[in-house]
Short mmCIF file of C-alpha atoms and ligand atoms in Angstrom, two decimals:
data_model
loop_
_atom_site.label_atom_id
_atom_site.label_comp_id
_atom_site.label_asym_id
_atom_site.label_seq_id
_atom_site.Cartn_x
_atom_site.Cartn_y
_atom_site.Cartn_z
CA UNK L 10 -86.68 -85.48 43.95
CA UNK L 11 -87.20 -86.70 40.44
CA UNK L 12 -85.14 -90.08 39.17
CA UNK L 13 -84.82 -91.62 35.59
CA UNK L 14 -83.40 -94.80 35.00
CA UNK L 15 -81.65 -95.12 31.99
CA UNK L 16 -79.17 -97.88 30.40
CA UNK L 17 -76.06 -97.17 31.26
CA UNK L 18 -72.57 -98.06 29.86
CA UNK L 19 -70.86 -101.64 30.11
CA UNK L 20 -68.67 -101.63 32.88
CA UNK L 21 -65.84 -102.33 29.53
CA UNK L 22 -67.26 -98.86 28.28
CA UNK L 23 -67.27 -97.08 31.75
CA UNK L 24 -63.54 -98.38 32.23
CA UNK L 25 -62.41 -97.06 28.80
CA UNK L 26 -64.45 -93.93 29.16
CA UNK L 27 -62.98 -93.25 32.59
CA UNK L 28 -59.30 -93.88 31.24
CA UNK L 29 -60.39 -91.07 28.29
CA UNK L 30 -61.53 -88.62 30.56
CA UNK L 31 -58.44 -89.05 32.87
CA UNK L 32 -55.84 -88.92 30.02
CA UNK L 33 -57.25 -85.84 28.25
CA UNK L 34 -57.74 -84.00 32.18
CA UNK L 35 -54.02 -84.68 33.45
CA UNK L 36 -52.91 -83.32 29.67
CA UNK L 37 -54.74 -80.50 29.83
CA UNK L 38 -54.28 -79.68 33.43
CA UNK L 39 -50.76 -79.83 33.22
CA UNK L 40 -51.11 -77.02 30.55
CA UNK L 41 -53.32 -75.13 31.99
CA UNK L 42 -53.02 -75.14 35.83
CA UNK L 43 -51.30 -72.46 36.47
CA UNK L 44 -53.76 -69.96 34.48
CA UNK L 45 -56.72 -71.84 36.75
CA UNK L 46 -54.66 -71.04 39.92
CA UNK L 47 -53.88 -67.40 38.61
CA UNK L 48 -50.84 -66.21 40.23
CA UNK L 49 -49.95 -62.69 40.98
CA UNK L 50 -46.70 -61.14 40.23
CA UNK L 51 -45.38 -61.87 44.07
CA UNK L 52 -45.98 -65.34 44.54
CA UNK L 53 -43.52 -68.15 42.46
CA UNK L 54 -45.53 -71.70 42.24
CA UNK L 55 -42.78 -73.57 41.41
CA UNK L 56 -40.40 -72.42 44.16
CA UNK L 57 -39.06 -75.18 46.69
CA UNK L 58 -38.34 -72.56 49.34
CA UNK L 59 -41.18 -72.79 52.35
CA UNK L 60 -42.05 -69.72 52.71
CA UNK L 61 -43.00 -69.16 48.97
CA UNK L 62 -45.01 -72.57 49.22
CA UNK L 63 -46.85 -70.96 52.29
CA UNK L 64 -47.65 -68.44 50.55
CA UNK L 65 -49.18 -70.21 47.31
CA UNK L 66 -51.51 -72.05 50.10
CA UNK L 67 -52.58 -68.83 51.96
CA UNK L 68 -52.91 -67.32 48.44
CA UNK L 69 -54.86 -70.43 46.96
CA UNK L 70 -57.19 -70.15 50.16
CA UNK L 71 -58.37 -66.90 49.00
CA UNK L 72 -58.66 -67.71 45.72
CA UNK L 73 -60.80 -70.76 46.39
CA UNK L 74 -63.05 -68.68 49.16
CA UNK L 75 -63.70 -65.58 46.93
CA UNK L 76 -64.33 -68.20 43.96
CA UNK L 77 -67.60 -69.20 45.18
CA UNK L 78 -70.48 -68.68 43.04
CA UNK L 79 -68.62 -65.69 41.20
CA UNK L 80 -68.19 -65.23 37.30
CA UNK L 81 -64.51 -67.23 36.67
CA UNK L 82 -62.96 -64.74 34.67
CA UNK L 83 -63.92 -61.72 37.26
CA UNK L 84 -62.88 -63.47 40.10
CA UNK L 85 -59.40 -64.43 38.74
CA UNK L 86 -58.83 -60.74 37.89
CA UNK L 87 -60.14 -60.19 41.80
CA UNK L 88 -57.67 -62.42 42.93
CA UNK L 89 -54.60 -60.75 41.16
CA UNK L 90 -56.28 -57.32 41.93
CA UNK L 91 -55.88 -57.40 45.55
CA UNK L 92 -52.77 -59.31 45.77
CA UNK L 93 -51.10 -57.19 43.72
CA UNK L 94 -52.54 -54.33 45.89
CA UNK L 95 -51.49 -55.67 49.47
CA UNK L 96 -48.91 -57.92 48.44
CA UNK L 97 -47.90 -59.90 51.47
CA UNK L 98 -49.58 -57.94 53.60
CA UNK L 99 -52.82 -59.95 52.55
CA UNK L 100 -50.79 -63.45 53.19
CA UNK L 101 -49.16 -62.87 56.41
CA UNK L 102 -51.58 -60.40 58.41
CA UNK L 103 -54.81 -59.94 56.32
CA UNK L 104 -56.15 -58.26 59.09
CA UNK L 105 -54.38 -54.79 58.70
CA UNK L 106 -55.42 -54.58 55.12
CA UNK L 107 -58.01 -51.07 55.55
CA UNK L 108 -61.51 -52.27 54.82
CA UNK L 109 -61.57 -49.01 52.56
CA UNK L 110 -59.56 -49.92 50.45
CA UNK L 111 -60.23 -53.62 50.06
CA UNK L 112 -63.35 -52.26 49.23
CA UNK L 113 -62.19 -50.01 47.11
CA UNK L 114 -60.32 -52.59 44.93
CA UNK L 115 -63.08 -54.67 44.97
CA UNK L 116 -65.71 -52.14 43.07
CA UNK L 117 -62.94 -51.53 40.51
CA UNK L 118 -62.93 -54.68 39.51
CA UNK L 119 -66.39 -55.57 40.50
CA UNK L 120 -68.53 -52.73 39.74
CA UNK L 121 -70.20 -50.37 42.14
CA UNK L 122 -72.76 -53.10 42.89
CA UNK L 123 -69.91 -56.07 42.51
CA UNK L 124 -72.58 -57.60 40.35
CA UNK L 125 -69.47 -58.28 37.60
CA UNK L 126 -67.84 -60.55 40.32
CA UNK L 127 -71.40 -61.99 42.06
CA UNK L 128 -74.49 -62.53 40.59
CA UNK L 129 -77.40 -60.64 42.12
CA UNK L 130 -80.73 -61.34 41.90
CA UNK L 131 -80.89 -65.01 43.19
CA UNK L 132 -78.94 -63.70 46.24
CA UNK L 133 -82.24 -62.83 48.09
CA UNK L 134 -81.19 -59.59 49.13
CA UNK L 135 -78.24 -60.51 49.88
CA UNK L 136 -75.51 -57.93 48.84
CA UNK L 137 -72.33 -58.97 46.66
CA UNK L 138 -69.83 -57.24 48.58
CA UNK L 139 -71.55 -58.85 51.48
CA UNK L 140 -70.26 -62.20 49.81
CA UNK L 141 -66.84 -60.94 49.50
CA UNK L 142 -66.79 -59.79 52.69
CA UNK L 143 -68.02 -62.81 54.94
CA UNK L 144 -65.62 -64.93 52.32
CA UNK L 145 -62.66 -62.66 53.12
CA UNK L 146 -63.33 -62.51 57.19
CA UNK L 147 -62.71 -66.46 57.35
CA UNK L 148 -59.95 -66.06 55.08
CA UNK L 149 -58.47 -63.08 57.85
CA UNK L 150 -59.54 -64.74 60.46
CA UNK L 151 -58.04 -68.14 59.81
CA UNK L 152 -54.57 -66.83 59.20
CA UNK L 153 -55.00 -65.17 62.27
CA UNK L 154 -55.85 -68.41 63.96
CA UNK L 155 -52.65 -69.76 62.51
CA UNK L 156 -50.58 -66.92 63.79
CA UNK L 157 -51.78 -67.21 67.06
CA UNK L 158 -51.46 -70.76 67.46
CA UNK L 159 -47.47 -70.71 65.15
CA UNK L 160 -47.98 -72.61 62.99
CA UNK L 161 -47.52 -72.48 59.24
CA UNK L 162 -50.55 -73.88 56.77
CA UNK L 163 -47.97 -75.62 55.01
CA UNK L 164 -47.05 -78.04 58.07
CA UNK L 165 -50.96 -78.22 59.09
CA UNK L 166 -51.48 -79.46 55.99
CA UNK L 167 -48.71 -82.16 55.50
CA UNK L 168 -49.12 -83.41 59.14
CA UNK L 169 -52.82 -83.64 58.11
CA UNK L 170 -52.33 -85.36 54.93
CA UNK L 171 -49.41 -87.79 56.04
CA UNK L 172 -51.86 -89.12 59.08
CA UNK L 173 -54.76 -89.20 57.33
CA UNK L 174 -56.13 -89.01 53.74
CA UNK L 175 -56.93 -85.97 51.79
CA UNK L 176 -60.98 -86.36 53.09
CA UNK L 177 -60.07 -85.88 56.33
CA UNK L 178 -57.76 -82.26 55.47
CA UNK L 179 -61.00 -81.61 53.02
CA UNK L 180 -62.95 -82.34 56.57
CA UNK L 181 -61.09 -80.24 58.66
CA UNK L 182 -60.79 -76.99 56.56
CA UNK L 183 -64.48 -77.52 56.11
CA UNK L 184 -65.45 -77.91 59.37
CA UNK L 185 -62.75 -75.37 61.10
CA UNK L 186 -64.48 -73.26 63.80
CA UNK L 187 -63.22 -70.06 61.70
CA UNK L 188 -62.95 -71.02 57.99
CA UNK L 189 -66.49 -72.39 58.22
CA UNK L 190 -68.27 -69.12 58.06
CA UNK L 191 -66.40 -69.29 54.39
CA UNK L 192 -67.44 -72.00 52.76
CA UNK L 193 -70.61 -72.23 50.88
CA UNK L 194 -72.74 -75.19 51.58
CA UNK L 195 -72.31 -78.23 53.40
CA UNK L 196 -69.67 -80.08 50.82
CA UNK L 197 -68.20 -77.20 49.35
CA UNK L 198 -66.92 -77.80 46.26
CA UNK L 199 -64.08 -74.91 46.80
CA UNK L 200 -62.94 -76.49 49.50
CA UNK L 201 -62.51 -80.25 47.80
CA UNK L 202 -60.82 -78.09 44.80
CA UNK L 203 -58.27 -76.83 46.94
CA UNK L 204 -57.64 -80.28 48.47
CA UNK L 205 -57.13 -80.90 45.20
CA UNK L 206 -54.96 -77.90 44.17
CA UNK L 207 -52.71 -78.87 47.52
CA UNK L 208 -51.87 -82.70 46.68
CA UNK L 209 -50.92 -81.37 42.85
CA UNK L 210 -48.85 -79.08 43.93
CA UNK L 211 -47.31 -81.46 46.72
CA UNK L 212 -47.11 -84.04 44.43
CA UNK L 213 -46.17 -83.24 40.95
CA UNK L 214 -44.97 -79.53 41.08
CA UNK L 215 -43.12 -79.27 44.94
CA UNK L 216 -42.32 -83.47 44.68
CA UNK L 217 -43.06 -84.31 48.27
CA UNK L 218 -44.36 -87.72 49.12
CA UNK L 219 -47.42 -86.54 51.03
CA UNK L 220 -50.27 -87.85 49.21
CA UNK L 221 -50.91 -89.53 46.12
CA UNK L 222 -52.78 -88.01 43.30
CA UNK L 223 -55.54 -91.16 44.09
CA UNK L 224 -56.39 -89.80 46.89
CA UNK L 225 -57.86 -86.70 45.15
CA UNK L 226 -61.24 -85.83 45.31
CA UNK L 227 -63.71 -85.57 42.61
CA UNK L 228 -65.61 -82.12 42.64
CA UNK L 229 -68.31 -83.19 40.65
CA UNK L 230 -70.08 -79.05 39.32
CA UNK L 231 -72.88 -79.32 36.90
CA UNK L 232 -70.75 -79.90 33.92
CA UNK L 233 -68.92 -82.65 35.37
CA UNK L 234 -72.42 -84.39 36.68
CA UNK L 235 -73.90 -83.50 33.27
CA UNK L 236 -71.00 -85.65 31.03
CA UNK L 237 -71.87 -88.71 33.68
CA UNK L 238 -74.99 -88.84 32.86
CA UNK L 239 -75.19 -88.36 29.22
CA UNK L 240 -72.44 -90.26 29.03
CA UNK L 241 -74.33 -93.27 30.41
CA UNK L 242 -71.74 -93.79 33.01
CA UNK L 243 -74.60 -93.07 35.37
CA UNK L 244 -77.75 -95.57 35.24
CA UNK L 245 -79.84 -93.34 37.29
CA UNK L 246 -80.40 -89.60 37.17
CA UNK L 247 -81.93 -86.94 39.42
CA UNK L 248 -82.99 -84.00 38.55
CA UNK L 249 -84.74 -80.79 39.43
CA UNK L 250 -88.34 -80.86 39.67
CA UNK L 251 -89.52 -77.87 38.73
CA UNK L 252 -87.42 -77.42 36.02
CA UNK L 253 -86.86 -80.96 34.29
CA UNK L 254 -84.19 -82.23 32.94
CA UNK L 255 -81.67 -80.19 35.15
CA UNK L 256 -79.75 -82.64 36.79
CA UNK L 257 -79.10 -82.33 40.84
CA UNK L 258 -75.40 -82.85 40.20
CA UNK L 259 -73.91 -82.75 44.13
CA UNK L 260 -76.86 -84.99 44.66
CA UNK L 261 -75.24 -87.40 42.37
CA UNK L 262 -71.55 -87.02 43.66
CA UNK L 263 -71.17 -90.24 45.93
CA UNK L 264 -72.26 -92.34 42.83
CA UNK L 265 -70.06 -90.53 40.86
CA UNK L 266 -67.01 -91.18 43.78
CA UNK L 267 -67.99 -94.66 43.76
CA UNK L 268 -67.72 -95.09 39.99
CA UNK L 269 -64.10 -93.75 39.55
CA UNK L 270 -63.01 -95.43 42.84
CA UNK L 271 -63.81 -98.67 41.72
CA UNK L 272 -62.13 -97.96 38.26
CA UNK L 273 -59.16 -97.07 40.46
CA UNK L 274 -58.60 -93.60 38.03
CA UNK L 275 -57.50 -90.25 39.75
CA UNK L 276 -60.72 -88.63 40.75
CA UNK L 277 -59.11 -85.00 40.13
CA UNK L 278 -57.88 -85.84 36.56
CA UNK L 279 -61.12 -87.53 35.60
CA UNK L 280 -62.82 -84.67 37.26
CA UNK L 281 -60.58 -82.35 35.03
CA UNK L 282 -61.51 -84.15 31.93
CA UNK L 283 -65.18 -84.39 32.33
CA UNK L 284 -65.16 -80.42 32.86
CA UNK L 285 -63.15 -79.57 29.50
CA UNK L 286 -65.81 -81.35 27.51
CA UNK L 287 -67.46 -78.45 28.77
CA UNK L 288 -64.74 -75.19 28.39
CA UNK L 289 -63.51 -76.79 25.27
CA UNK L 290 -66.75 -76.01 23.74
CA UNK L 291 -68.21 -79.93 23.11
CA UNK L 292 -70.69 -80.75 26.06
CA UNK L 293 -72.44 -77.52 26.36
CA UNK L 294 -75.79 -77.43 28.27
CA UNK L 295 -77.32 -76.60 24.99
CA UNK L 296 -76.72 -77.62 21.58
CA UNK L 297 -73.71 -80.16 22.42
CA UNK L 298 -71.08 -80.42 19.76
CA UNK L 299 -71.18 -83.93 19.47
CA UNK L 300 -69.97 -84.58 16.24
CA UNK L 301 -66.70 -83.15 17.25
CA UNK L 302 -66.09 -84.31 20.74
CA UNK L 303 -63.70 -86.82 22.19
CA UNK L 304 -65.59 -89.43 23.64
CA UNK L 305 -68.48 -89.06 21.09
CA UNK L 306 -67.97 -93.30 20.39
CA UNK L 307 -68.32 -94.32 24.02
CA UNK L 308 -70.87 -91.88 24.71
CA UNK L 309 -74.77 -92.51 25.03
CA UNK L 310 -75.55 -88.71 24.15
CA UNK L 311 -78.42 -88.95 26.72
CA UNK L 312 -78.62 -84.79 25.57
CA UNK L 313 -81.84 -83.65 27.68
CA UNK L 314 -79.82 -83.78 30.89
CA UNK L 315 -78.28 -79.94 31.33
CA UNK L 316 -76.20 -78.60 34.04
CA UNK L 317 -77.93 -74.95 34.68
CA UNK L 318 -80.24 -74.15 31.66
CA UNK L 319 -83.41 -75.64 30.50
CA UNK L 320 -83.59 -77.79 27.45
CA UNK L 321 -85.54 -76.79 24.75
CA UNK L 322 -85.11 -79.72 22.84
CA UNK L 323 -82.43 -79.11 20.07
CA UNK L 324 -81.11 -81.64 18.70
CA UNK L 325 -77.49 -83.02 18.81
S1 SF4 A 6 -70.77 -83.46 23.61
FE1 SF4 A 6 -72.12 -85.18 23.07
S2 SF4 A 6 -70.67 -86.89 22.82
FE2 SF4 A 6 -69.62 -85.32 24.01
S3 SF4 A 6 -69.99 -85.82 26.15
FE3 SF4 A 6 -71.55 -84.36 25.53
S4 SF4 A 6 -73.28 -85.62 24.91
FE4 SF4 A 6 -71.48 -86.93 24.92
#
């Protein structure tokens, strides 16, 4: 795989550039979390009772599974689509909800191909409601695991974040003998952004001492990789090879975990703020708005280096 070295920022600049990026993410998170998350009509985030916790982690679980290489605002209106349908029915015993009509739902929203919800054509044959349907069998299946065995994903979770750290619950979700068949990839980045999802929630909305927001994970997509390295908080850079100068971002991630782990910031907030350069309309794969952007003093505007599309050379 193809590497560029390039001259990074000062370890002064990275520090002050970190402390940016995790400022402007915990700001903007905190206004805008719970339209990420969205919540149907039956389930209350901000509840203290247990059962309506348990059921904003089965929920999120869902959410996180179907989210999966699907088109953000589609799969949020999936999301609320079949809650709203099934209602707790989908939370407690998923498996009684008719595949007709879960199927049903899902071309409403999705079209008759689901190709609103999951792009086709790099699938290789693979179907889209074949996505949503291998995605939504883990989800069934696990809650059925939990049912069997009694217990609630709300104490699985605590007990596993209280013994251990929030790598080791990102672990075990990943590598659970059901939930597994879910995931995409080997370090899916749903499953650290529910981690992530869990210890907010825990932490700052529910206020249980479980796990400290440092303990987050970063998720590092190709908009977060993409502000390291323009940014020059990366020295070295890989990158596709047939299609130069997209950068291998999850190739990249334990640099970028080692860089905001020795800066001592919280990965998810950083994480946060790197990815609104992005929504916010400043670090765009092409044409950056530079001019206008938030960290446009610290930052090396290394611009070549795009998350998904090719750069034609444009310049800043
Ligand atoms: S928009 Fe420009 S200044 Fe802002 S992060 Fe991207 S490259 Fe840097």
């Amino acid at each position: 795989m193809p590497k560029e070295t390039q001259n990074s920022l000062s370890e002064k600049e990275k520090n002050e550039l970190l402390i940016i990026l995790e400022k402007q993410g915990k700001a903007k998170w905190f206004k805008r979390w719970k339209e990420h998350m969205a919540f149907p009509n039956n389930i209350n985030p901000l509840s203290k009772e247990k059962n309506e916790q348990e059921k904003t982690l089965r929920y999120l679980l869902l959410r996180v599974l179907i989210n999966q290489q699907a088109k953000f605002e589609k799969v949020r209106e999936m999301s609320l689509k079949i809650s709203e349908e099934f209602t707790d029915v989908l939370l407690f015993e998923p498996y009684k909800v008719p595949e007709s009509e879960l199927f049903k739902v899902f071309k409403n929203v999705a079209g008759e191909k689901g190709s609103l919800l999951y792009r086709v054509g790099k699938l290789g044959g693979i179907k889209p409601i074949s996505l949503f349907t291998y995605r939504f069998k883990a989800y069934e299946g696990f809650i059925k695991w939990l049912n069997e065995t009694k217990q609630t994903f709300f104490d699985l979770i605590v007990n596993q974040l209280l013994n251990e750290k929030a790598f080791t619950l990102f672990e075990f979700l990943n590598m659970h003998p059901i939930l597994e068949a879910g995931w995409v990839g080997n370090d899916p980045k749903a499953c650290r952004m529910f981690v992530n999802w869990v210890i907010f929630l825990l932490n700052e909305i529910w206020k249980k001492e479980v796990s400290k927001m440092e303990d987050t994970l970063m998720i590092v997509d190709g908009h977060v990789g993409k502000v390291f390295c323009r940014s020059g908080l990366l020295e070295e850079v890989l990158y596709e090879k047939n299609r130069p100068y997209i950068i291998q971002a999850s190739k990249m991630r334990p640099w970028i975990e080692k860089i905001v782990s020795n800066s001592r910031r919280v990965p998810f907030y950083v994480d946060n703020g790197a990815f609104y350069l992005f929504e916010d309309g400043f670090c765009t794969d092409l044409n950056p708005n530079c001019q206008s952007c938030p960290i446009n003093k610290l930052c090396k505007k290394y611009i070549k280096w795009t998350a998904y599309q090719k750069w034609e050379g444009t310049k800043c």
